[in-house]
Amino acid sequence: MSDSPERKAGIIACSGEELAEGTVTRLAALRVLHDTRRGDTVTLCLPLFLAGGEGERTFARDFPTITVDGCELRCAARATERYSARPAASLVVTELAAARGITGVAGCRRLNDAGQRAVEAVADELAGLVDQVLGREGAR
Amino acid sequence: MKDGMRKVVIVPCSGIGKPFGTVAREAAYDLVEDLRPHATRLVALSKLVLGDAESRAIVAAHPVITIDGCKLNCAAKCVQESGGTIVREVAVLEVFRQHKDLKPEGIAELNPEGVRLARVLAEELLPEIDALTAGAAGEDDHV
């Protein structure tokens, strides 16, 4: 976990290495963390739930978390709920991309143009969810 | 990888907080996409965290190399929890200590030094992968 000050939202990306959509989750989470909601968010490493990260488990129990999954397996959302607490919000890249008309996401290592558009779409949606779970004025 | 060929499973950590996690991920792609595409395959760590049956079966049936970006060793711990046999645990930090001129920076996008560190790490694993997949390595030598 990057840090854990008060009133921050935790973002848990699946980072799935086998699918391009997993890379989308990672890059979108980093964009929100470092750019669009800098200071309002922290990231949590999903594997630490299983590998003994008590800090991660505690954070997700005490603070709002948003999970970002690449596919319908929803590993991040389900593992977060299993090991810690139900996420305050969650999204799935394949579903959001389909809703935004983005097709042909590819390139686990280097995303193609569709993948980059998916990152923008997911980061945008994620920023809105951060505002929502933090109770910001004008939250979507 | 061809059917019937012995595979080495590569499980990198999903570290998102430091460049070393990205190096782990990049090194895994170096192996499965560039250096030994027919002898290796990735398994996503998130699936093992969730306990996905198919992924657990894969790590249980093949030798596994884990690549971790920090001392918490999440990839190694998760593979062990999943019943996998780890033939090599790689710590990016240890590799960096041997190549201090290759300081990785950037998480979303690694600097050239980080990309090089990942490639060095991956190349150091090739003899072991070739030994584990004896008879299959030759056709993958075109790097």
mmCIF file of C-alpha atoms in Angstrom:
data_model
loop_
_atom_site.group_PDB
_atom_site.id
_atom_site.type_symbol
_atom_site.label_atom_id
_atom_site.label_comp_id
_atom_site.label_asym_id
_atom_site.label_seq_id
_atom_site.Cartn_x
_atom_site.Cartn_y
_atom_site.Cartn_z
ATOM 1 C CA MET A 1 0.000 0.000 0.000
ATOM 2 C CA SER A 2 1.397 3.403 -0.869
ATOM 3 C CA ASP A 3 0.226 5.155 2.315
ATOM 4 C CA SER A 4 -2.906 5.344 4.437
ATOM 5 C CA PRO A 5 -3.863 8.828 5.562
ATOM 6 C CA GLU A 6 -7.424 9.804 6.406
ATOM 7 C CA ARG A 7 -10.207 10.152 3.892
ATOM 8 C CA LYS A 8 -8.649 8.508 0.968
ATOM 9 C CA ALA A 9 -10.119 5.967 -1.354
ATOM 10 C CA GLY A 10 -8.258 2.728 -1.953
ATOM 11 C CA ILE A 11 -7.955 1.469 -5.499
ATOM 12 C CA ILE A 12 -7.375 -2.223 -6.072
ATOM 13 C CA ALA A 13 -6.574 -3.164 -9.658
ATOM 14 C CA CYS A 14 -6.491 -6.791 -10.700
ATOM 15 C CA SER A 15 -3.417 -6.086 -12.895
ATOM 16 C CA GLY A 16 -4.136 -9.393 -14.632
ATOM 17 C CA GLU A 17 -0.976 -10.234 -16.529
ATOM 18 C CA GLU A 18 -2.624 -12.582 -19.004
ATOM 19 C CA LEU A 19 -5.043 -10.100 -20.550
ATOM 20 C CA ALA A 20 -4.651 -6.673 -22.095
ATOM 21 C CA GLU A 21 -7.590 -5.558 -19.981
ATOM 22 C CA GLY A 22 -5.485 -6.342 -16.909
ATOM 23 C CA THR A 23 -2.913 -3.865 -18.118
ATOM 24 C CA VAL A 24 -5.740 -1.370 -18.612
ATOM 25 C CA THR A 25 -6.720 -1.714 -14.937
ATOM 26 C CA ARG A 26 -3.173 -1.051 -13.855
ATOM 27 C CA LEU A 27 -2.595 2.002 -16.034
ATOM 28 C CA ALA A 28 -5.992 3.503 -15.246
ATOM 29 C CA ALA A 29 -5.417 3.087 -11.503
ATOM 30 C CA LEU A 30 -2.003 4.731 -11.790
ATOM 31 C CA ARG A 31 -3.436 7.615 -13.803
ATOM 32 C CA VAL A 32 -5.988 8.342 -11.098
ATOM 33 C CA LEU A 33 -3.435 7.867 -8.310
ATOM 34 C CA HIS A 34 -0.739 10.062 -9.821
ATOM 35 C CA ASP A 35 -2.755 12.527 -11.852
ATOM 36 C CA THR A 36 -6.496 13.061 -11.766
ATOM 37 C CA ARG A 37 -7.127 12.294 -8.069
ATOM 38 C CA ARG A 38 -3.652 12.701 -6.707
ATOM 39 C CA GLY A 39 -3.730 12.967 -2.921
ATOM 40 C CA ASP A 40 -7.203 11.473 -2.677
ATOM 41 C CA THR A 41 -6.291 7.883 -3.425
ATOM 42 C CA VAL A 42 -3.946 5.078 -2.513
ATOM 43 C CA THR A 43 -3.350 1.816 -4.295
ATOM 44 C CA LEU A 44 -3.414 -1.556 -2.627
ATOM 45 C CA CYS A 45 -1.689 -4.650 -3.972
ATOM 46 C CA LEU A 46 -4.263 -7.376 -4.423
ATOM 47 C CA PRO A 47 -1.855 -10.291 -3.749
ATOM 48 C CA LEU A 48 -1.103 -8.896 -0.322
ATOM 49 C CA PHE A 49 -4.565 -9.942 0.825
ATOM 50 C CA LEU A 50 -3.416 -13.535 0.488
ATOM 51 C CA ALA A 51 0.262 -13.015 1.231
ATOM 52 C CA GLY A 52 -0.411 -11.623 4.662
ATOM 53 C CA GLY A 53 -0.717 -7.890 4.212
ATOM 54 C CA GLU A 54 -2.649 -7.005 7.357
ATOM 55 C CA GLY A 55 -2.348 -3.328 6.472
ATOM 56 C CA GLU A 56 -4.157 -3.983 3.216
ATOM 57 C CA ARG A 57 -6.895 -5.990 4.890
ATOM 58 C CA THR A 58 -7.379 -3.383 7.572
ATOM 59 C CA PHE A 59 -7.440 -0.500 5.123
ATOM 60 C CA ALA A 60 -10.104 -2.104 2.994
ATOM 61 C CA ARG A 61 -12.202 -2.759 6.080
ATOM 62 C CA ASP A 62 -11.936 0.791 7.376
ATOM 63 C CA PHE A 63 -11.825 2.901 4.227
ATOM 64 C CA PRO A 64 -13.787 2.913 0.991
ATOM 65 C CA THR A 65 -12.186 0.812 -1.705
ATOM 66 C CA ILE A 66 -12.835 0.628 -5.417
ATOM 67 C CA THR A 67 -11.896 -2.464 -7.350
ATOM 68 C CA VAL A 68 -10.958 -2.431 -11.019
ATOM 69 C CA ASP A 69 -11.138 -5.760 -12.810
ATOM 70 C CA GLY A 70 -10.133 -6.614 -16.334
ATOM 71 C CA CYS A 71 -12.627 -9.387 -16.959
ATOM 72 C CA GLU A 72 -15.760 -11.036 -15.710
ATOM 73 C CA LEU A 73 -13.842 -13.234 -13.282
ATOM 74 C CA ARG A 74 -13.699 -10.121 -11.084
ATOM 75 C CA CYS A 75 -10.727 -11.383 -9.102
ATOM 76 C CA ALA A 76 -10.092 -8.045 -7.395
ATOM 77 C CA ALA A 77 -13.684 -7.498 -6.298
ATOM 78 C CA ARG A 78 -14.219 -11.054 -5.126
ATOM 79 C CA ALA A 79 -10.877 -11.372 -3.358
ATOM 80 C CA THR A 80 -11.348 -8.022 -1.630
ATOM 81 C CA GLU A 81 -14.724 -9.092 -0.347
ATOM 82 C CA ARG A 82 -13.398 -12.488 0.712
ATOM 83 C CA TYR A 83 -10.346 -11.276 2.588
ATOM 84 C CA SER A 84 -11.386 -7.836 3.756
ATOM 85 C CA ALA A 85 -14.691 -6.140 3.077
ATOM 86 C CA ARG A 86 -17.129 -5.519 0.276
ATOM 87 C CA PRO A 87 -15.770 -2.843 -2.065
ATOM 88 C CA ALA A 88 -17.564 0.496 -1.995
ATOM 89 C CA ALA A 89 -17.628 0.405 -5.780
ATOM 90 C CA SER A 90 -16.276 -1.744 -8.559
ATOM 91 C CA LEU A 91 -15.940 -1.730 -12.294
ATOM 92 C CA VAL A 92 -14.998 -4.192 -15.004
ATOM 93 C CA VAL A 93 -12.981 -3.081 -18.020
ATOM 94 C CA THR A 94 -14.656 -5.380 -20.556
ATOM 95 C CA GLU A 95 -18.089 -4.113 -19.539
ATOM 96 C CA LEU A 96 -17.119 -0.460 -19.527
ATOM 97 C CA ALA A 97 -15.290 -0.735 -22.844
ATOM 98 C CA ALA A 98 -18.333 -2.355 -24.428
ATOM 99 C CA ALA A 99 -20.582 0.363 -23.043
ATOM 100 C CA ARG A 100 -18.280 3.034 -24.480
ATOM 101 C CA GLY A 101 -18.032 1.312 -27.865
ATOM 102 C CA ILE A 102 -14.352 0.477 -27.478
ATOM 103 C CA THR A 103 -13.443 -2.741 -29.245
ATOM 104 C CA GLY A 104 -10.231 -4.595 -30.054
ATOM 105 C CA VAL A 105 -8.291 -3.931 -26.856
ATOM 106 C CA ALA A 106 -4.984 -5.763 -27.210
ATOM 107 C CA GLY A 107 -1.358 -5.721 -26.127
ATOM 108 C CA CYS A 108 -0.675 -6.924 -22.589
ATOM 109 C CA ARG A 109 2.715 -5.318 -22.612
ATOM 110 C CA ARG A 110 2.109 -2.322 -24.854
ATOM 111 C CA LEU A 111 -1.533 -1.433 -25.303
ATOM 112 C CA ASN A 112 -2.816 -0.632 -28.768
ATOM 113 C CA ASP A 113 -4.907 2.453 -29.517
ATOM 114 C CA ALA A 114 -8.112 0.793 -28.339
ATOM 115 C CA GLY A 115 -6.350 -0.149 -25.131
ATOM 116 C CA GLN A 116 -5.240 3.431 -24.593
ATOM 117 C CA ARG A 117 -8.799 4.624 -25.120
ATOM 118 C CA ALA A 118 -9.945 2.046 -22.606
ATOM 119 C CA VAL A 119 -7.429 3.392 -20.085
ATOM 120 C CA GLU A 120 -8.854 6.885 -20.546
ATOM 121 C CA ALA A 121 -12.418 5.638 -20.175
ATOM 122 C CA VAL A 122 -11.664 3.552 -17.082
ATOM 123 C CA ALA A 123 -9.634 6.335 -15.469
ATOM 124 C CA ASP A 124 -12.474 8.760 -16.083
ATOM 125 C CA GLU A 125 -15.027 6.413 -14.580
ATOM 126 C CA LEU A 126 -12.734 5.608 -11.688
ATOM 127 C CA ALA A 127 -12.217 9.285 -10.863
ATOM 128 C CA GLY A 128 -15.972 9.706 -10.693
ATOM 129 C CA LEU A 129 -16.260 6.754 -8.345
ATOM 130 C CA VAL A 130 -13.528 8.202 -6.126
ATOM 131 C CA ASP A 131 -15.531 11.420 -5.814
ATOM 132 C CA GLN A 132 -18.632 9.406 -5.106
ATOM 133 C CA VAL A 133 -17.206 7.244 -2.337
ATOM 134 C CA LEU A 134 -15.494 10.239 -0.729
ATOM 135 C CA GLY A 135 -18.771 12.141 -0.763
ATOM 136 C CA ARG A 136 -17.458 15.009 -2.827
ATOM 137 C CA GLU A 137 -19.799 17.751 -3.999
ATOM 138 C CA GLY A 138 -20.829 17.264 -7.568
ATOM 139 C CA ALA A 139 -20.002 13.602 -7.434
ATOM 140 C CA ARG A 140 -21.586 11.656 -10.217
ATOM 141 C CA MET B 1 3.682 -23.566 -26.362
ATOM 142 C CA LYS B 2 3.048 -26.737 -28.235
ATOM 143 C CA ASP B 3 0.813 -29.407 -26.826
ATOM 144 C CA GLY B 4 2.648 -32.030 -24.862
ATOM 145 C CA MET B 5 5.682 -29.856 -24.304
ATOM 146 C CA ARG B 6 6.849 -29.318 -20.756
ATOM 147 C CA LYS B 7 6.096 -25.744 -19.773
ATOM 148 C CA VAL B 8 7.571 -23.449 -17.231
ATOM 149 C CA VAL B 9 4.997 -21.210 -15.625
ATOM 150 C CA ILE B 10 6.046 -17.633 -14.963
ATOM 151 C CA VAL B 11 4.274 -15.758 -12.172
ATOM 152 C CA PRO B 12 5.346 -12.145 -11.703
ATOM 153 C CA CYS B 13 4.131 -10.039 -8.825
ATOM 154 C CA SER B 14 1.425 -7.465 -9.482
ATOM 155 C CA GLY B 15 3.197 -4.741 -7.550
ATOM 156 C CA ILE B 16 1.742 -1.387 -8.459
ATOM 157 C CA GLY B 17 3.468 0.861 -5.940
ATOM 158 C CA LYS B 18 7.081 0.710 -7.050
ATOM 159 C CA PRO B 19 9.060 0.398 -10.294
ATOM 160 C CA PHE B 20 10.426 -2.976 -9.204
ATOM 161 C CA GLY B 21 6.966 -4.472 -9.607
ATOM 162 C CA THR B 22 6.840 -3.189 -13.150
ATOM 163 C CA VAL B 23 10.265 -4.711 -13.788
ATOM 164 C CA ALA B 24 8.900 -8.066 -12.623
ATOM 165 C CA ARG B 25 5.992 -7.770 -15.029
ATOM 166 C CA GLU B 26 8.212 -6.642 -17.913
ATOM 167 C CA ALA B 27 10.657 -9.503 -17.346
ATOM 168 C CA ALA B 28 7.783 -11.974 -17.456
ATOM 169 C CA TYR B 29 6.661 -10.573 -20.806
ATOM 170 C CA ASP B 30 10.256 -10.727 -22.030
ATOM 171 C CA LEU B 31 10.200 -14.454 -21.361
ATOM 172 C CA VAL B 32 6.760 -15.409 -22.606
ATOM 173 C CA GLU B 33 6.610 -13.069 -25.609
ATOM 174 C CA ASP B 34 10.204 -12.716 -26.789
ATOM 175 C CA LEU B 35 12.738 -15.133 -25.365
ATOM 176 C CA ARG B 36 10.934 -18.436 -24.766
ATOM 177 C CA PRO B 37 7.375 -18.097 -26.065
ATOM 178 C CA HIS B 38 7.038 -21.824 -26.705
ATOM 179 C CA ALA B 39 8.458 -22.971 -23.399
ATOM 180 C CA THR B 40 6.802 -20.635 -20.933
ATOM 181 C CA ARG B 41 3.411 -19.311 -20.037
ATOM 182 C CA LEU B 42 2.057 -16.674 -17.711
ATOM 183 C CA VAL B 43 -0.382 -17.202 -14.912
ATOM 184 C CA ALA B 44 -2.014 -14.101 -13.501
ATOM 185 C CA LEU B 45 -1.367 -13.673 -9.819
ATOM 186 C CA SER B 46 -4.835 -12.233 -9.240
ATOM 187 C CA LYS B 47 -6.355 -15.560 -10.276
ATOM 188 C CA LEU B 48 -4.273 -17.389 -7.708
ATOM 189 C CA VAL B 49 -5.304 -14.899 -5.043
ATOM 190 C CA LEU B 50 -8.908 -15.669 -5.838
ATOM 191 C CA GLY B 51 -8.257 -19.410 -5.897
ATOM 192 C CA ASP B 52 -9.217 -19.907 -9.535
ATOM 193 C CA ALA B 53 -9.301 -23.680 -10.068
ATOM 194 C CA GLU B 54 -7.827 -23.659 -13.575
ATOM 195 C CA SER B 55 -4.888 -21.488 -12.546
ATOM 196 C CA ARG B 56 -4.236 -23.585 -9.458
ATOM 197 C CA ALA B 57 -4.172 -26.696 -11.616
ATOM 198 C CA ILE B 58 -1.668 -25.119 -14.000
ATOM 199 C CA VAL B 59 0.780 -24.121 -11.257
ATOM 200 C CA ALA B 60 0.357 -27.529 -9.645
ATOM 201 C CA ALA B 61 1.218 -29.336 -12.880
ATOM 202 C CA HIS B 62 4.236 -27.361 -14.052
ATOM 203 C CA PRO B 63 7.468 -25.983 -12.610
ATOM 204 C CA VAL B 64 7.033 -22.374 -11.598
ATOM 205 C CA ILE B 65 9.371 -19.400 -11.596
ATOM 206 C CA THR B 66 8.205 -16.476 -9.508
ATOM 207 C CA ILE B 67 9.447 -12.922 -9.964
ATOM 208 C CA ASP B 68 8.827 -10.597 -7.036
ATOM 209 C CA GLY B 69 9.299 -6.864 -6.885
ATOM 210 C CA CYS B 70 9.629 -6.460 -3.129
ATOM 211 C CA LYS B 71 10.600 -8.374 -0.027
ATOM 212 C CA LEU B 72 7.004 -9.362 0.716
ATOM 213 C CA ASN B 73 7.341 -11.990 -2.024
ATOM 214 C CA CYS B 74 3.650 -12.092 -2.864
ATOM 215 C CA ALA B 75 4.079 -14.131 -6.019
ATOM 216 C CA ALA B 76 6.083 -16.840 -4.276
ATOM 217 C CA LYS B 77 3.710 -16.961 -1.318
ATOM 218 C CA CYS B 78 0.631 -17.162 -3.512
ATOM 219 C CA VAL B 79 2.100 -19.947 -5.640
ATOM 220 C CA GLN B 80 2.998 -21.890 -2.506
ATOM 221 C CA GLU B 81 -0.508 -21.355 -1.128
ATOM 222 C CA SER B 82 -1.847 -22.645 -4.432
ATOM 223 C CA GLY B 83 0.093 -25.893 -4.244
ATOM 224 C CA GLY B 84 2.642 -25.022 -6.901
ATOM 225 C CA THR B 85 6.241 -26.188 -7.108
ATOM 226 C CA ILE B 86 8.590 -23.235 -7.307
ATOM 227 C CA VAL B 87 11.870 -24.072 -9.004
ATOM 228 C CA ARG B 88 13.231 -20.556 -8.750
ATOM 229 C CA GLU B 89 12.250 -17.488 -6.753
ATOM 230 C CA VAL B 90 13.628 -14.326 -8.274
ATOM 231 C CA ALA B 91 13.777 -11.050 -6.388
ATOM 232 C CA VAL B 92 14.120 -8.021 -8.635
ATOM 233 C CA LEU B 93 15.979 -6.222 -5.871
ATOM 234 C CA GLU B 94 18.653 -8.909 -5.831
ATOM 235 C CA VAL B 95 19.135 -8.641 -9.576
ATOM 236 C CA PHE B 96 19.319 -4.859 -9.271
ATOM 237 C CA ARG B 97 22.060 -5.199 -6.657
ATOM 238 C CA GLN B 98 24.111 -7.005 -9.278
ATOM 239 C CA HIS B 99 23.394 -4.326 -11.878
ATOM 240 C CA LYS B 100 23.268 -1.034 -10.043
ATOM 241 C CA ASP B 101 23.744 0.945 -13.222
ATOM 242 C CA LEU B 102 20.250 -0.163 -14.225
ATOM 243 C CA LYS B 103 18.101 1.780 -11.777
ATOM 244 C CA PRO B 104 14.442 1.393 -12.710
ATOM 245 C CA GLU B 105 12.183 4.439 -12.598
ATOM 246 C CA GLY B 106 8.562 4.813 -13.607
ATOM 247 C CA ILE B 107 5.682 2.509 -12.772
ATOM 248 C CA ALA B 108 3.264 3.019 -15.644
ATOM 249 C CA GLU B 109 6.198 3.221 -18.040
ATOM 250 C CA LEU B 110 9.680 2.084 -17.182
ATOM 251 C CA ASN B 111 12.739 4.116 -18.068
ATOM 252 C CA PRO B 112 15.259 2.476 -20.455
ATOM 253 C CA GLU B 113 17.333 1.274 -17.514
ATOM 254 C CA GLY B 114 14.314 -0.482 -16.050
ATOM 255 C CA VAL B 115 13.517 -2.115 -19.360
ATOM 256 C CA ARG B 116 17.122 -3.285 -19.596
ATOM 257 C CA LEU B 117 17.084 -4.602 -16.029
ATOM 258 C CA ALA B 118 14.013 -6.645 -16.869
ATOM 259 C CA ARG B 119 15.713 -8.092 -19.926
ATOM 260 C CA VAL B 120 18.853 -8.940 -17.944
ATOM 261 C CA LEU B 121 16.737 -10.668 -15.314
ATOM 262 C CA ALA B 122 14.874 -12.636 -17.962
ATOM 263 C CA GLU B 123 18.045 -13.668 -19.761
ATOM 264 C CA GLU B 124 19.561 -14.952 -16.524
ATOM 265 C CA LEU B 125 16.657 -17.391 -16.278
ATOM 266 C CA LEU B 126 17.113 -18.881 -19.728
ATOM 267 C CA PRO B 127 19.555 -21.664 -18.824
ATOM 268 C CA GLU B 128 17.206 -22.891 -16.131
ATOM 269 C CA ILE B 129 14.180 -22.749 -18.397
ATOM 270 C CA ASP B 130 16.062 -24.564 -21.133
ATOM 271 C CA ALA B 131 17.121 -27.263 -18.706
ATOM 272 C CA LEU B 132 13.565 -27.705 -17.501
ATOM 273 C CA THR B 133 12.251 -27.913 -21.030
ATOM 274 C CA ALA B 134 15.113 -29.968 -22.435
ATOM 275 C CA GLY B 135 14.532 -30.814 -26.066
ATOM 276 C CA ALA B 136 12.272 -27.853 -26.625
ATOM 277 C CA ALA B 137 14.739 -25.044 -26.219
ATOM 278 C CA GLY B 138 16.350 -25.161 -29.630
ATOM 279 C CA GLU B 139 13.497 -23.670 -31.569
ATOM 280 C CA ASP B 140 13.274 -20.831 -29.088
ATOM 281 C CA ASP B 141 16.878 -19.825 -29.431
ATOM 282 C CA HIS B 142 16.098 -17.286 -32.116
ATOM 283 C CA VAL B 143 16.249 -14.225 -29.942
#
